[in-house]
Each structure stands twice: as structure tokens, then as C-alpha cells.
């Protein structure tokens, strides 16, 4: 076993605190990673506070992990000691179902093994995430970080980046397409950068005008405040694709009115409440309402390579791990532009 340390929530809603635990030693196919950085995702907060139910405690959150390989198992061929690598939202899957064989491990029919707040494929052993100094992962679930991307600002790509890249790629955002991003937060700002790099015409829809300058700096062509009554009338029938990153209750029917015929609105944010949808919002224009959940290993590597080619990283605020509880409160208040990343060296 590998003695490890991190920060954990002991019970629901408890402040995160120092935690000692053991990682397994490297099996033949395993890679041992010295974690250098871990992003803070809003889902970390939801799960540490058991807001989605079913949380497993003690919990070491974190699934936006970057670091350096420190040891490899005897049969590892994809990585070597010293490689810059990442780990995203899951660390294993069944590998046998139709979805796994298609490279869609995030939709594993028997359930992927989440990087934290989950179970290994034995369905017994709890997983611990990246708010820690080491992690051991099968080589087939480890990602390679492009050499030109700094590990701190690249960390949020492992969740926020793939969460936006996957629907933008699947719905073919690119030249000639008009794409709207609802919300300019940790997810939304990645959507703007990636959609712009794909060649789409990008519009940001935000509640107020406070972030307009940021949106334009990140690559948005247009910016509209949804609190202004004229916005929905002005933009009616404008967009081929809308990516909704917002996790707060909102009138999805109003946003569906902004789609062209055959347009799609893709949901990646998770509101706490059910959202009512009127049938006419969809049938009057042959519109689609869809959802998207991260990406498989191959697509996540594709996203990282794309970001390397276009020098795309997250806009981050780097913090010591001792400030993680303060960071959680600031995330809830949307007081970060645009992603907190923990410097794991602060654990020492």
C-alpha cells in the first residue's frame, strides 16, 4: 500500500480537513501519479454536502487532476516515469459493455468507477479523488497532457473542458454555425474558448452585463444580458446550437425560442429542481432538447490535444489546499473567475 494524504469531508456538510489514507500499490497495468494540481468543480461541493444523495464518507473530492508519473507497473506501455498526465471524472469501467467498447465509458452500462465518491469495479472499494498527493490509476484511464499546457491551468480541462468540448464536437459546432453559451462561469468560459477555436460564431447569454468584457476577451463575438426584456425578442430564431451551463432554475422554453429550425439546446448544468417544458417549444421548429455528460477516454484525449494545438487552458485562481473551504463558499456565490485550482504542494 502507498501511504497518502489529502483533505476529506468526514460526513455530509462537514468542512474538509486533513486526512490520511492508503492507495493500492501499482499493479501491472497501473500508473502512480504524484498529483501537482486539482481543480475544484461545483460537483465536488454538491457531493461533499450530499446534495445529490448517496454520498460515500469519508470523501476526498477532486476529478480535475494533473501531475507527473512517479512509477509504472510491469505491463504499462503508454506512460513512463516523468510524463505529464491527467485524470478526469472516472478511473475505470466494465470494459465489456457496448458503450465501453465504443469508447463511451462515461455511459458504461454497469456503471463507471467515479474518481471519487464511487466504487472500484469490485463494487466494494471506495475511490478517493485528487485533493491528495498521489493517485493510482490503470493506464487505460490516464490522459496525456500536451507539453505546452501548464499543469495548473490545464487541470480544469479534465472536467470543465471535456464537458463543453463533447457537445460542441458532437453537435458539430464550427464555421457557419451560430452557437450560444448560457452562463459565463467555470463551464461557460471553457465553452466560449472551445467554440471560438472550432470556428463558430459565439454568443454569450448572461444575466447581466458584468462579464461582457471578459466574454469578448475569451473569444465571444456577441454578448447579451438576459435580464433585458429586449434580448429574447431580438435573438428569436438566431442559433443553431445553445449550450446551457446554468445549474439554477430558469425558463428553458424562453431559450428554446432562440433556436433556428432544427436547432438544439444541450443541457450540461444540473438544476436542483425539475424544469417544465412546453411541447410547442419543441414542435414549433423541429427543435431538440438534449443533454451531455463529459466524454470517454478517447474523446477526452482528443480534447486535450485540441486544447494543446490552440493553447487553450482555463482561467484559474490558484489556492493552497488550506483555503479549500473558503473556496467552496466562493464557488457557491460565483465569486471566482473562473476556476479554482488547488496547489497540492501546499499539502507538504
Coordinates of C-alpha atoms in Angstrom, one line a residue, residues 25-289:
X25 CA 0.4 -0.3 -4.8
X26 CA 0.8 -0.3 -8.6
X27 CA -0.5 -3.5 -10.3
X28 CA 1.0 -4.5 -13.6
X29 CA -1.3 -2.1 -15.6
X30 CA -1.3 0.8 -13.1
X31 CA 0.4 4.2 -13.1
X32 CA 1.3 6.0 -9.9
X33 CA 0.9 9.8 -10.2
X34 CA 2.3 12.4 -8.0
X35 CA -0.6 14.9 -8.1
X36 CA 0.5 18.5 -8.5
X37 CA -2.8 20.3 -9.1
X38 CA -6.5 19.6 -8.8
X39 CA -9.3 21.8 -9.9
X40 CA -12.4 22.5 -7.8
X41 CA -15.7 21.6 -9.6
X42 CA -19.1 22.6 -8.3
X43 CA -20.0 18.9 -8.3
X44 CA -17.3 18.5 -5.6
X45 CA -19.4 20.7 -3.4
X46 CA -22.7 19.0 -4.2
X47 CA -21.3 15.6 -3.4
X48 CA -19.3 16.6 -0.3
X49 CA -22.5 18.1 1.1
X50 CA -24.6 15.1 -0.1
X51 CA -26.9 17.4 -2.1
X52 CA -27.4 14.7 -4.8
X53 CA -27.8 11.9 -2.3
X54 CA -25.8 8.7 -1.9
X55 CA -22.5 10.2 -0.9
X56 CA -19.8 8.0 0.5
X57 CA -17.9 9.2 3.5
X58 CA -15.1 10.0 4.3
X59 CA -14.8 11.7 0.9
X60 CA -11.7 13.0 -0.8
X61 CA -13.1 15.1 -3.7
X62 CA -11.4 16.1 -6.9
X63 CA -11.6 14.9 -10.5
X64 CA -9.6 17.6 -12.3
X65 CA -6.2 16.1 -11.7
X66 CA -2.8 16.8 -13.2
X67 CA 0.6 15.6 -12.2
X68 CA 3.6 13.6 -13.1
X69 CA 4.1 9.8 -13.3
X70 CA 6.3 8.6 -10.5
X71 CA 6.0 4.8 -11.0
X72 CA 4.6 2.4 -13.6
X73 CA 3.5 -1.2 -13.4
X74 CA 5.4 -4.0 -15.2
X75 CA 3.0 -4.1 -18.2
X76 CA 2.5 -0.4 -18.6
X77 CA 3.3 0.7 -22.2
X78 CA 1.5 4.0 -22.6
X79 CA 3.4 6.1 -20.0
X80 CA 6.8 6.4 -18.4
X81 CA 8.2 8.0 -15.2
X82 CA 8.3 11.8 -15.7
X83 CA 5.3 12.1 -18.1
X84 CA 2.8 14.9 -17.6
X85 CA -0.6 13.3 -17.2
X86 CA -4.1 13.9 -16.0
X87 CA -7.1 12.0 -14.5
X88 CA -10.6 13.1 -15.1
X89 CA -14.0 12.1 -13.8
X90 CA -13.6 8.3 -13.8
X91 CA -10.8 5.8 -13.2
X92 CA -12.4 2.6 -14.6
X93 CA -15.4 1.0 -16.2
X94 CA -16.5 -2.5 -17.0
X95 CA -14.7 -2.5 -20.4
X96 CA -17.1 -5.2 -21.7
X97 CA -20.4 -3.4 -22.5
X98 CA -21.4 -1.9 -25.8
X99 CA -20.7 1.6 -24.6
X100 CA -17.3 0.9 -23.2
X101 CA -16.3 -0.9 -26.4
X102 CA -17.5 2.1 -28.4
X103 CA -15.3 4.5 -26.3
X104 CA -18.2 5.9 -24.4
X105 CA -17.0 4.7 -21.0
X106 CA -18.9 7.6 -19.3
X107 CA -22.1 5.7 -20.2
X108 CA -20.9 2.3 -19.0
X109 CA -23.9 0.1 -18.7
X110 CA -22.9 -1.3 -15.3
X111 CA -21.5 2.0 -14.1
X112 CA -18.2 3.7 -14.4
X113 CA -15.9 4.0 -11.4
X114 CA -16.0 7.7 -10.5
X115 CA -12.7 9.2 -9.5
X116 CA -14.1 9.9 -6.1
X117 CA -17.4 9.2 -4.2
X118 CA -17.6 6.0 -6.1
X119 CA -16.5 2.3 -6.0
X120 CA -13.9 0.4 -7.8
X121 CA -15.1 -2.2 -10.2
X122 CA -15.2 -4.7 -7.4
X123 CA -18.2 -2.6 -6.2
X124 CA -16.8 -2.6 -2.7
X125 CA -13.6 -0.4 -2.5
X126 CA -14.3 3.3 -2.3
X127 CA -12.5 5.7 -4.6
X128 CA -10.7 8.8 -3.3
X129 CA -10.0 11.8 -5.5
X130 CA -7.5 14.5 -6.3
X131 CA -7.4 16.6 -3.2
X132 CA -4.5 14.4 -2.3
X133 CA -0.8 13.9 -3.0
X134 CA -0.9 10.6 -5.0
X135 CA -3.3 8.5 -7.1
X136 CA -3.0 5.1 -8.7
X137 CA -4.9 4.5 -11.9
X138 CA -5.0 1.9 -14.7
X139 CA -3.0 3.2 -17.7
X140 CA -6.1 2.9 -19.9
X141 CA -7.8 5.7 -17.9
X142 CA -4.9 8.1 -17.7
X143 CA -4.7 11.1 -20.1
X144 CA -1.6 12.7 -21.6
X145 CA -1.2 16.4 -21.0
X146 CA 0.3 18.3 -24.0
X147 CA 3.8 19.6 -23.2
X148 CA 2.8 23.3 -24.0
X149 CA 0.0 23.4 -21.4
X150 CA 0.8 24.3 -17.8
X151 CA -0.4 21.7 -15.4
X152 CA -2.2 24.2 -13.1
X153 CA -4.3 25.9 -15.8
X154 CA -4.8 22.5 -17.6
X155 CA -6.4 20.8 -14.6
X156 CA -10.0 22.1 -15.2
X157 CA -9.8 20.7 -18.7
X158 CA -10.3 17.2 -17.2
X159 CA -13.9 18.1 -16.3
X160 CA -15.0 21.6 -17.4
X161 CA -13.1 21.3 -20.7
X162 CA -14.5 17.9 -21.8
X163 CA -18.0 18.8 -20.5
X164 CA -18.1 21.6 -23.1
X165 CA -15.9 20.0 -25.8
X166 CA -18.0 16.9 -26.1
X167 CA -21.4 18.5 -27.0
X168 CA -19.7 21.2 -29.2
X169 CA -18.0 18.4 -31.1
X170 CA -21.0 16.1 -31.2
X171 CA -23.4 18.8 -32.5
X172 CA -20.7 19.9 -34.9
X173 CA -20.0 23.5 -33.8
X174 CA -17.8 25.1 -36.4
X175 CA -17.6 27.6 -39.3
X176 CA -21.0 28.8 -40.3
X177 CA -22.6 27.7 -37.1
X178 CA -24.1 30.2 -34.6
X179 CA -23.5 28.9 -31.0
X180 CA -24.8 30.5 -27.8
X181 CA -23.3 29.7 -24.4
X182 CA -25.7 30.3 -21.4
X183 CA -23.7 31.4 -18.4
X184 CA -20.1 32.5 -18.2
X185 CA -18.8 30.6 -15.3
X186 CA -16.4 27.7 -14.8
X187 CA -18.1 25.7 -17.5
X188 CA -19.3 28.5 -19.7
X189 CA -15.9 30.2 -20.1
X190 CA -14.4 27.0 -21.4
X191 CA -17.3 26.7 -23.9
X192 CA -16.6 30.2 -25.3
X193 CA -12.9 29.3 -25.8
X194 CA -13.5 26.0 -27.4
X195 CA -16.4 27.1 -29.6
X196 CA -14.3 30.0 -30.8
X197 CA -11.4 27.8 -31.6
X198 CA -13.7 25.4 -33.5
X199 CA -14.6 28.4 -35.8
X200 CA -18.2 29.0 -34.7
X201 CA -19.8 32.4 -34.2
X202 CA -20.1 32.6 -30.4
X203 CA -22.6 34.5 -28.3
X204 CA -22.7 34.6 -24.5
X205 CA -26.0 34.9 -22.8
X206 CA -25.5 36.1 -19.2
X207 CA -27.9 37.5 -16.6
X208 CA -26.2 40.9 -16.5
X209 CA -23.6 42.9 -18.4
X210 CA -20.9 42.5 -15.8
X211 CA -18.9 39.9 -17.7
X212 CA -19.2 41.3 -21.2
X213 CA -15.6 42.4 -21.4
X214 CA -14.4 39.0 -20.2
X215 CA -16.6 37.3 -22.7
X216 CA -15.1 39.2 -25.6
X217 CA -11.6 38.6 -24.3
X218 CA -12.3 34.9 -24.2
X219 CA -13.5 34.8 -27.8
X220 CA -17.2 35.7 -27.8
X221 CA -18.4 37.6 -30.9
X222 CA -21.5 38.8 -29.1
X223 CA -22.8 39.3 -25.6
X224 CA -26.4 39.8 -24.4
X225 CA -27.9 40.3 -20.9
X226 CA -30.9 38.0 -20.4
X227 CA -32.3 40.4 -17.8
X228 CA -33.0 42.9 -20.5
X229 CA -36.5 42.4 -21.9
X230 CA -35.5 43.0 -25.5
X231 CA -32.9 40.2 -25.6
X232 CA -35.3 37.3 -26.3
X233 CA -37.2 39.2 -29.0
X234 CA -34.0 40.4 -30.6
X235 CA -32.5 36.9 -30.7
X236 CA -35.5 34.8 -31.6
X237 CA -34.6 32.1 -34.1
X238 CA -30.9 33.0 -34.1
X239 CA -28.9 30.0 -33.0
X240 CA -28.1 26.5 -34.4
X241 CA -26.8 25.3 -31.0
X242 CA -27.2 26.5 -27.4
X243 CA -25.2 25.0 -24.6
X244 CA -26.9 25.6 -21.2
X245 CA -24.3 25.5 -18.4
X246 CA -26.5 27.0 -15.7
X247 CA -27.5 24.9 -12.7
X248 CA -30.2 27.3 -11.4
X249 CA -33.9 27.1 -12.3
X250 CA -34.7 29.0 -15.4
X251 CA -37.3 29.2 -18.2
X252 CA -36.0 26.7 -20.8
X253 CA -38.9 27.4 -23.0
X254 CA -37.7 31.0 -23.5
X255 CA -34.3 29.8 -24.5
X256 CA -35.7 27.2 -26.9
X257 CA -37.3 30.1 -28.7
X258 CA -33.9 31.4 -29.6
X259 CA -33.1 28.3 -31.8
X260 CA -33.4 28.1 -35.5
X261 CA -35.4 25.3 -37.2
X262 CA -33.7 22.0 -36.4
X263 CA -31.6 23.7 -33.7
X264 CA -30.6 22.0 -30.5
X265 CA -30.2 23.1 -26.9
X266 CA -27.9 20.9 -24.9
X267 CA -28.0 20.9 -21.1
X268 CA -24.8 20.4 -19.1
X269 CA -25.8 22.2 -15.9
X270 CA -27.9 20.3 -13.4
X271 CA -30.6 22.3 -11.7
X272 CA -31.9 21.1 -8.3
X273 CA -35.5 21.3 -9.4
X274 CA -37.4 19.8 -12.4
X275 CA -37.7 22.2 -15.3
X276 CA -41.1 22.2 -17.1
X277 CA -41.0 22.1 -20.9
X278 CA -43.9 23.0 -23.2
X279 CA -44.4 20.8 -26.2
X280 CA -44.8 23.7 -28.6
X281 CA -41.4 24.9 -27.6
X282 CA -40.0 21.9 -29.4
X283 CA -42.5 21.0 -32.1
X284 CA -42.8 24.6 -33.4
X285 CA -39.4 24.5 -35.2
X286 CA -38.5 20.8 -35.0
X287 CA -36.1 21.7 -32.2
X288 CA -34.2 19.3 -29.9
X289 CA -33.5 19.4 -26.2

